[in-house]
Coordinates of C-alpha atoms in Angstrom, one line a residue:
M1 CA 81.5 123.9 109.7
T2 CA 82.8 120.8 111.6
S3 CA 85.1 121.7 114.5
T4 CA 88.7 120.5 114.7
S5 CA 87.9 118.5 117.9
A6 CA 85.0 116.8 116.2
V7 CA 87.2 115.9 113.2
F8 CA 89.8 114.3 115.6
S9 CA 87.2 112.5 117.6
A10 CA 85.5 111.0 114.5
L11 CA 88.7 110.2 112.5
A12 CA 91.2 109.3 115.1
P13 CA 90.0 105.6 115.1
Y14 CA 90.9 105.6 111.4
G15 CA 94.4 106.9 111.8
W16 CA 93.9 110.7 111.7
D17 CA 96.7 112.5 113.5
E18 CA 98.4 115.9 113.8
A19 CA 100.6 115.3 110.8
W20 CA 97.6 114.5 108.6
A21 CA 95.8 117.6 110.0
D22 CA 98.8 119.8 109.0
A23 CA 98.9 118.3 105.5
F24 CA 95.2 118.9 105.1
A25 CA 95.3 122.6 106.3
P26 CA 95.3 124.1 102.8
Y27 CA 92.1 122.2 101.9
A28 CA 90.5 123.1 105.2
A29 CA 91.1 126.7 104.3
D30 CA 89.0 126.1 101.2
G31 CA 86.2 124.7 103.2
L32 CA 86.7 121.0 102.2
L33 CA 86.2 118.1 104.6
P34 CA 88.9 115.5 105.5
G35 CA 88.0 111.8 105.3
R36 CA 89.5 108.4 104.7
V37 CA 88.5 106.2 101.8
V38 CA 87.0 102.9 103.0
R39 CA 86.0 101.5 99.7
V40 CA 86.3 102.3 96.0
D41 CA 83.8 101.1 93.4
R42 CA 83.4 102.0 89.8
G43 CA 84.7 105.6 89.9
Q44 CA 83.0 106.3 93.3
C45 CA 84.1 105.8 96.8
D46 CA 82.8 105.6 100.4
V47 CA 84.6 108.1 102.6
V48 CA 84.4 108.2 106.4
T49 CA 84.2 111.8 107.6
A50 CA 83.3 113.7 110.8
D51 CA 79.8 113.9 109.3
G52 CA 79.6 110.1 108.8
V53 CA 80.3 107.9 105.7
V54 CA 79.6 109.8 102.5
R55 CA 79.5 108.6 98.9
A56 CA 81.7 110.7 96.6
D57 CA 82.7 110.8 93.0
T58 CA 86.4 110.6 92.0
E59 CA 85.8 112.4 88.7
F60 CA 88.2 115.3 89.7
V61 CA 91.0 112.8 90.5
V62 CA 91.3 110.7 87.4
P63 CA 94.8 111.2 86.0
R64 CA 96.3 109.1 83.2
D65 CA 98.7 107.6 85.6
P66 CA 96.9 104.6 87.3
M67 CA 99.3 105.0 90.2
K68 CA 97.6 108.3 91.1
V69 CA 93.9 107.2 91.2
V70 CA 92.1 107.3 94.6
C71 CA 92.4 104.0 96.4
T72 CA 91.3 102.4 99.7
G73 CA 93.3 103.9 102.6
D74 CA 93.8 107.4 101.0
W75 CA 93.1 110.5 103.0
V76 CA 91.1 112.8 100.8
A77 CA 89.5 116.3 100.6
V78 CA 85.7 116.0 100.0
D79 CA 83.1 118.6 99.1
P80 CA 81.3 119.7 102.3
G81 CA 77.9 119.1 100.7
G82 CA 75.9 118.9 97.5
D83 CA 74.7 116.1 95.4
P84 CA 76.7 114.5 94.0
R85 CA 79.7 115.0 96.2
Y86 CA 83.3 114.9 94.8
V87 CA 86.7 114.0 96.0
R88 CA 88.8 117.0 95.1
A89 CA 92.3 115.7 96.0
Y90 CA 94.1 113.1 98.1
L91 CA 96.9 113.8 100.6
P92 CA 100.5 112.6 99.8
R93 CA 100.7 108.9 100.7
R94 CA 103.1 107.7 103.4
T95 CA 103.2 104.2 102.0
A96 CA 101.5 102.2 99.2
F97 CA 101.3 98.6 98.3
V98 CA 101.7 98.3 94.5
R99 CA 101.7 95.3 92.2
S100 CA 102.2 95.1 88.4
T101 CA 99.0 94.9 86.4
S102 CA 98.3 92.1 83.9
S103 CA 98.4 94.6 81.0
Q104 CA 101.3 94.8 78.5
R105 CA 102.0 98.4 79.5
S106 CA 103.9 97.6 82.7
E107 CA 101.6 99.7 84.8
G108 CA 101.4 99.6 88.6
Q109 CA 98.2 99.0 90.5
I110 CA 97.8 100.4 94.0
L111 CA 96.0 98.0 96.3
A112 CA 96.1 100.0 99.5
A113 CA 97.6 103.3 100.7
N114 CA 99.0 104.6 104.0
I115 CA 99.6 101.2 105.6
D116 CA 101.8 100.3 108.5
H117 CA 101.6 96.4 108.4
A118 CA 101.3 94.2 105.3
V119 CA 99.7 90.9 106.6
V120 CA 100.3 88.0 104.2
A121 CA 97.9 85.2 104.8
V122 CA 99.1 81.7 103.8
S123 CA 96.9 78.7 104.2
L124 CA 98.3 75.5 105.8
A125 CA 95.5 73.5 104.2
V126 CA 97.7 73.1 101.1
E127 CA 101.4 72.7 100.4
L128 CA 103.4 75.8 101.1
D129 CA 104.5 77.8 98.1
L130 CA 107.6 79.5 99.5
G131 CA 108.3 81.3 96.2
R132 CA 104.9 83.0 96.3
V133 CA 105.5 84.0 99.9
E134 CA 108.8 85.6 98.9
R135 CA 107.0 87.4 96.1
F136 CA 104.4 88.9 98.4
L137 CA 107.1 89.9 100.9
A138 CA 109.1 91.7 98.2
L139 CA 106.1 93.8 97.4
A140 CA 105.4 94.3 101.1
W141 CA 108.9 95.5 101.9
E142 CA 108.8 97.8 98.9
S143 CA 105.6 99.4 100.1
G144 CA 107.3 100.8 103.1
A145 CA 105.1 98.8 105.5
Q146 CA 106.3 96.1 108.0
P147 CA 105.4 92.6 106.6
V148 CA 103.9 89.9 108.7
V149 CA 103.2 86.3 107.6
V150 CA 100.2 84.6 109.1
L151 CA 99.9 80.9 108.6
T152 CA 96.1 80.3 108.7
K153 CA 94.1 77.2 109.3
A154 CA 96.7 75.9 111.8
D155 CA 94.1 73.6 113.3
L156 CA 94.6 71.4 110.1
V157 CA 98.1 70.6 111.2
P158 CA 97.6 69.0 114.6
D159 CA 101.1 67.6 114.9
P160 CA 103.2 70.2 116.7
V161 CA 106.5 68.9 115.2
T162 CA 105.2 69.2 111.6
L163 CA 103.8 72.7 112.4
A164 CA 107.2 73.8 113.8
H165 CA 108.9 72.6 110.6
L166 CA 106.5 74.5 108.4
V167 CA 107.0 77.7 110.5
Q168 CA 110.8 77.2 110.2
D169 CA 110.6 76.9 106.4
V170 CA 108.7 80.2 106.2
E171 CA 111.0 81.9 108.6
T172 CA 114.0 80.9 106.5
S173 CA 112.2 82.5 103.5
A174 CA 111.2 85.6 105.4
P175 CA 114.2 87.1 107.3
G176 CA 113.2 89.9 109.6
V177 CA 109.5 89.1 109.3
P178 CA 107.3 87.9 112.2
V179 CA 105.7 84.5 111.3
L180 CA 102.5 83.7 113.3
T181 CA 100.3 80.6 113.3
V182 CA 96.6 81.2 113.6
S183 CA 93.4 79.2 113.7
A184 CA 90.6 81.7 113.3
L185 CA 88.1 78.9 113.7
H186 CA 89.2 78.2 117.2
G187 CA 90.8 81.5 118.1
D188 CA 94.3 80.1 118.5
G189 CA 97.0 82.7 118.0
L190 CA 94.6 85.6 117.4
D191 CA 95.7 87.5 120.5
V192 CA 99.2 87.9 119.2
L193 CA 97.9 89.1 115.8
V194 CA 95.4 91.5 117.5
A195 CA 98.2 93.0 119.5
L196 CA 100.4 93.4 116.4
V197 CA 97.8 95.2 114.3
G198 CA 96.3 97.1 117.2
S199 CA 97.8 100.3 116.1
G200 CA 98.1 101.9 112.6
T201 CA 96.7 100.4 109.4
S202 CA 97.1 96.9 108.2
V203 CA 96.4 95.4 104.8
L204 CA 95.4 91.7 104.6
L205 CA 96.8 90.0 101.5
G206 CA 96.9 86.5 100.1
Q207 CA 95.4 84.1 97.5
S208 CA 91.8 83.2 97.3
G209 CA 91.1 80.5 99.8
A210 CA 93.9 81.6 102.2
G211 CA 91.3 82.4 104.9
K212 CA 91.5 86.2 104.7
S213 CA 87.8 86.8 105.2
T214 CA 87.6 84.5 108.1
L215 CA 90.6 86.2 109.6
A216 CA 89.1 89.6 109.0
N217 CA 85.8 88.6 110.7
A218 CA 87.8 87.3 113.7
L219 CA 89.8 90.5 114.0
V220 CA 86.7 92.7 113.7
G221 CA 84.7 90.5 116.0
A222 CA 81.7 90.3 113.6
D223 CA 80.7 88.6 110.4
V224 CA 81.4 91.6 108.2
M225 CA 82.9 89.6 105.3
D226 CA 81.3 86.7 103.5
V227 CA 83.2 83.3 103.7
Q228 CA 83.2 80.6 101.1
A229 CA 84.7 77.1 101.3
A230 CA 88.0 76.5 99.4
R231 CA 88.3 73.7 96.9
D232 CA 89.7 70.5 98.3
V233 CA 91.9 70.0 95.3
D234 CA 94.2 73.0 95.6
G235 CA 92.8 75.0 98.6
K236 CA 91.8 77.9 96.3
G237 CA 88.5 79.7 96.6
R238 CA 86.4 82.1 94.6
H239 CA 86.9 85.8 95.3
T240 CA 84.8 86.2 98.5
T241 CA 86.0 89.8 98.8
T242 CA 85.5 91.7 95.6
T243 CA 86.6 95.1 96.7
R244 CA 89.1 96.5 99.1
N245 CA 87.4 97.4 102.4
L246 CA 88.8 99.4 105.3
L247 CA 87.5 98.4 108.7
A248 CA 88.1 99.9 112.1
L249 CA 89.1 97.2 114.6
P250 CA 87.4 97.2 118.1
S251 CA 90.8 96.7 119.8
G252 CA 92.4 99.6 117.9
G253 CA 93.9 99.9 114.5
V254 CA 92.4 99.7 111.0
L255 CA 92.3 96.7 108.6
I256 CA 92.1 96.8 104.8
D257 CA 90.8 93.5 103.5
T258 CA 91.6 92.7 99.8
P259 CA 90.3 90.3 97.2
G260 CA 92.3 87.1 96.7
L261 CA 95.3 87.8 94.5
R262 CA 96.0 85.3 91.7
G263 CA 98.7 87.4 90.2
V264 CA 101.3 89.3 92.3
G265 CA 103.6 90.7 89.7
L266 CA 106.5 92.8 90.9
F267 CA 106.6 96.5 90.1
D268 CA 109.9 98.3 90.5
A269 CA 110.6 96.3 93.7
E270 CA 114.4 96.1 93.8
T271 CA 114.7 97.2 97.4
G272 CA 112.0 94.8 98.4
V273 CA 113.6 91.8 96.7
G274 CA 116.9 92.7 98.4
Q275 CA 115.2 92.8 101.8
V276 CA 113.6 89.4 101.3
F277 CA 116.9 87.8 100.2
S278 CA 119.1 89.8 102.6
E279 CA 121.4 86.8 103.3
I280 CA 122.2 86.6 99.6
E281 CA 122.8 90.3 99.3
E282 CA 125.2 90.0 102.3
L283 CA 127.0 87.0 100.8
A284 CA 127.3 88.9 97.5
Q285 CA 129.6 91.4 99.2
G286 CA 132.2 88.6 99.2
C287 CA 132.0 87.9 95.4
R288 CA 135.1 88.6 93.3
F289 CA 133.1 90.8 90.9
H290 CA 130.8 93.6 92.2
D291 CA 128.2 92.9 89.4
C292 CA 128.3 89.1 89.9
A293 CA 125.1 87.4 88.7
H294 CA 125.9 84.3 90.8
E295 CA 125.8 82.0 87.8
T296 CA 129.1 81.1 86.2
E297 CA 131.4 83.8 87.4
P298 CA 134.6 82.7 89.2
G299 CA 135.0 83.6 92.9
C300 CA 131.2 83.7 93.5
A301 CA 130.6 83.7 97.3
V302 CA 126.9 83.0 96.8
R303 CA 127.4 79.8 94.8
S304 CA 130.0 78.7 97.3
A305 CA 127.4 79.1 100.0
V306 CA 125.0 76.9 98.1
E307 CA 127.7 74.3 97.5
S308 CA 128.6 74.2 101.2
G309 CA 124.9 73.9 102.2
E310 CA 124.8 77.3 103.9
L311 CA 122.3 78.6 101.4
P312 CA 119.5 76.5 100.0
Q313 CA 119.6 76.2 96.2
R314 CA 115.8 77.0 96.1
R315 CA 116.5 80.4 97.7
L316 CA 119.1 81.3 95.0
E317 CA 116.8 80.2 92.2
S318 CA 113.9 82.2 93.6
Y319 CA 116.2 85.2 94.0
R320 CA 117.4 85.0 90.4
K321 CA 113.8 84.7 89.2
L322 CA 112.5 87.8 91.0
V323 CA 115.6 89.9 90.1
R324 CA 115.1 89.0 86.4
E325 CA 111.4 89.8 86.6
N326 CA 111.9 93.1 88.3
Q327 CA 114.6 94.1 85.8
W328 CA 112.3 93.3 82.9
I329 CA 109.5 95.4 84.4
V330 CA 111.7 98.3 85.0
A331 CA 113.4 98.0 81.6
K332 CA 110.0 98.3 79.8
T333 CA 109.7 101.9 81.1
D334 CA 113.3 102.9 81.4
A335 CA 115.5 103.2 78.3
R336 CA 118.7 103.5 80.3
V337 CA 118.0 100.2 82.2
R338 CA 117.1 98.5 78.8
A339 CA 120.5 99.5 77.4
E340 CA 122.3 98.2 80.5
L341 CA 120.5 94.9 80.3
K342 CA 121.4 94.5 76.6
R343 CA 125.0 95.2 77.4
D344 CA 124.9 92.6 80.2
W345 CA 123.2 90.0 78.0
K346 CA 125.9 90.5 75.3
R347 CA 128.7 90.3 77.9
K348 CA 127.2 87.0 79.3
G349 CA 126.8 85.7 75.8
A350 CA 130.4 86.4 75.0
L351 CA 131.5 84.7 78.3
G352 CA 129.4 81.7 77.4
R353 CA 130.8 81.4 73.9
A354 CA 134.3 81.7 75.3
A355 CA 133.7 78.9 77.8
M356 CA 132.4 76.7 75.1
E357 CA 135.4 77.4 72.9
A358 CA 137.7 76.5 75.8
K359 CA 135.9 73.2 76.3
R360 CA 136.1 72.4 72.6
G361 CA 139.9 73.2 72.8
R362 CA 140.3 70.7 75.6
W363 CA 138.3 68.0 73.8
A364 CA 140.3 68.4 70.6

């Protein structure tokens, strides 16, 4: 039986602490081993334990709910021996990064569990897509982790004035979020990022071609991830990383690298969207109607801010888009929300018809 001190010594670099030990106590009493999932692949996973990395089957943790499958970053209870070994359970998650799947069933897909920082990598080799950055940040805030935006390939923007404008654009779209510029190729800016992710667990997110694998190699200090060139046309690359891998960093902390994400659908991320657009949520407190949609309602403080130049029109349009998308996802699984949306659509339709009738009356 592995001693408690040996468990702490082996697992502390991966985030094991007294709270996890307390949560694991019932499983320890059953003779099971604690470990952290470093990779999941086709119903099996690699788990780092005090006895080393073991391969385990997840057959005993295969619920119908895809939100409850074992994922990278989970702390699990593993059989102490035998062939094959099995994961018997996972500990309650502190945080989880979830996106909507591409299926028509509005299911969530967990990309990483028990994370402290969500690092969103954005390449400066192509034109910034601020709407996509906002989408990533909404999911990051919703996960319970602290988002961080890393603008990669900063060496491709040699003009400091241009670089400063790009950073300012992202900062405007990411209130409350650190925005760092990094050149993994030359090592510029890495010291700040290393210090930031030097404790806890960080997940590295972004599109293919954003430079995530290069960044992961720079943080780990070794070529642990393959790197492929991005296309010159759009800066996108093939999926260099095909699974989510958990890596211990030499300077402290743990990094979960993920495959490039082409789709980042929201999944019940109302709080996250509100956090990303916190200035709009604050302005909305001054609207005449508490359920103002910031479209045609009189006394809308948000549209007034757009008209005065205080709020960019692009931000409002992005906010509307993400709110609608999130409402649609939630409504597919919540009958009460569906009914509320139908009533809201009818109300807006009636208002629109009334406005048209009023215009016709003035033209007559």
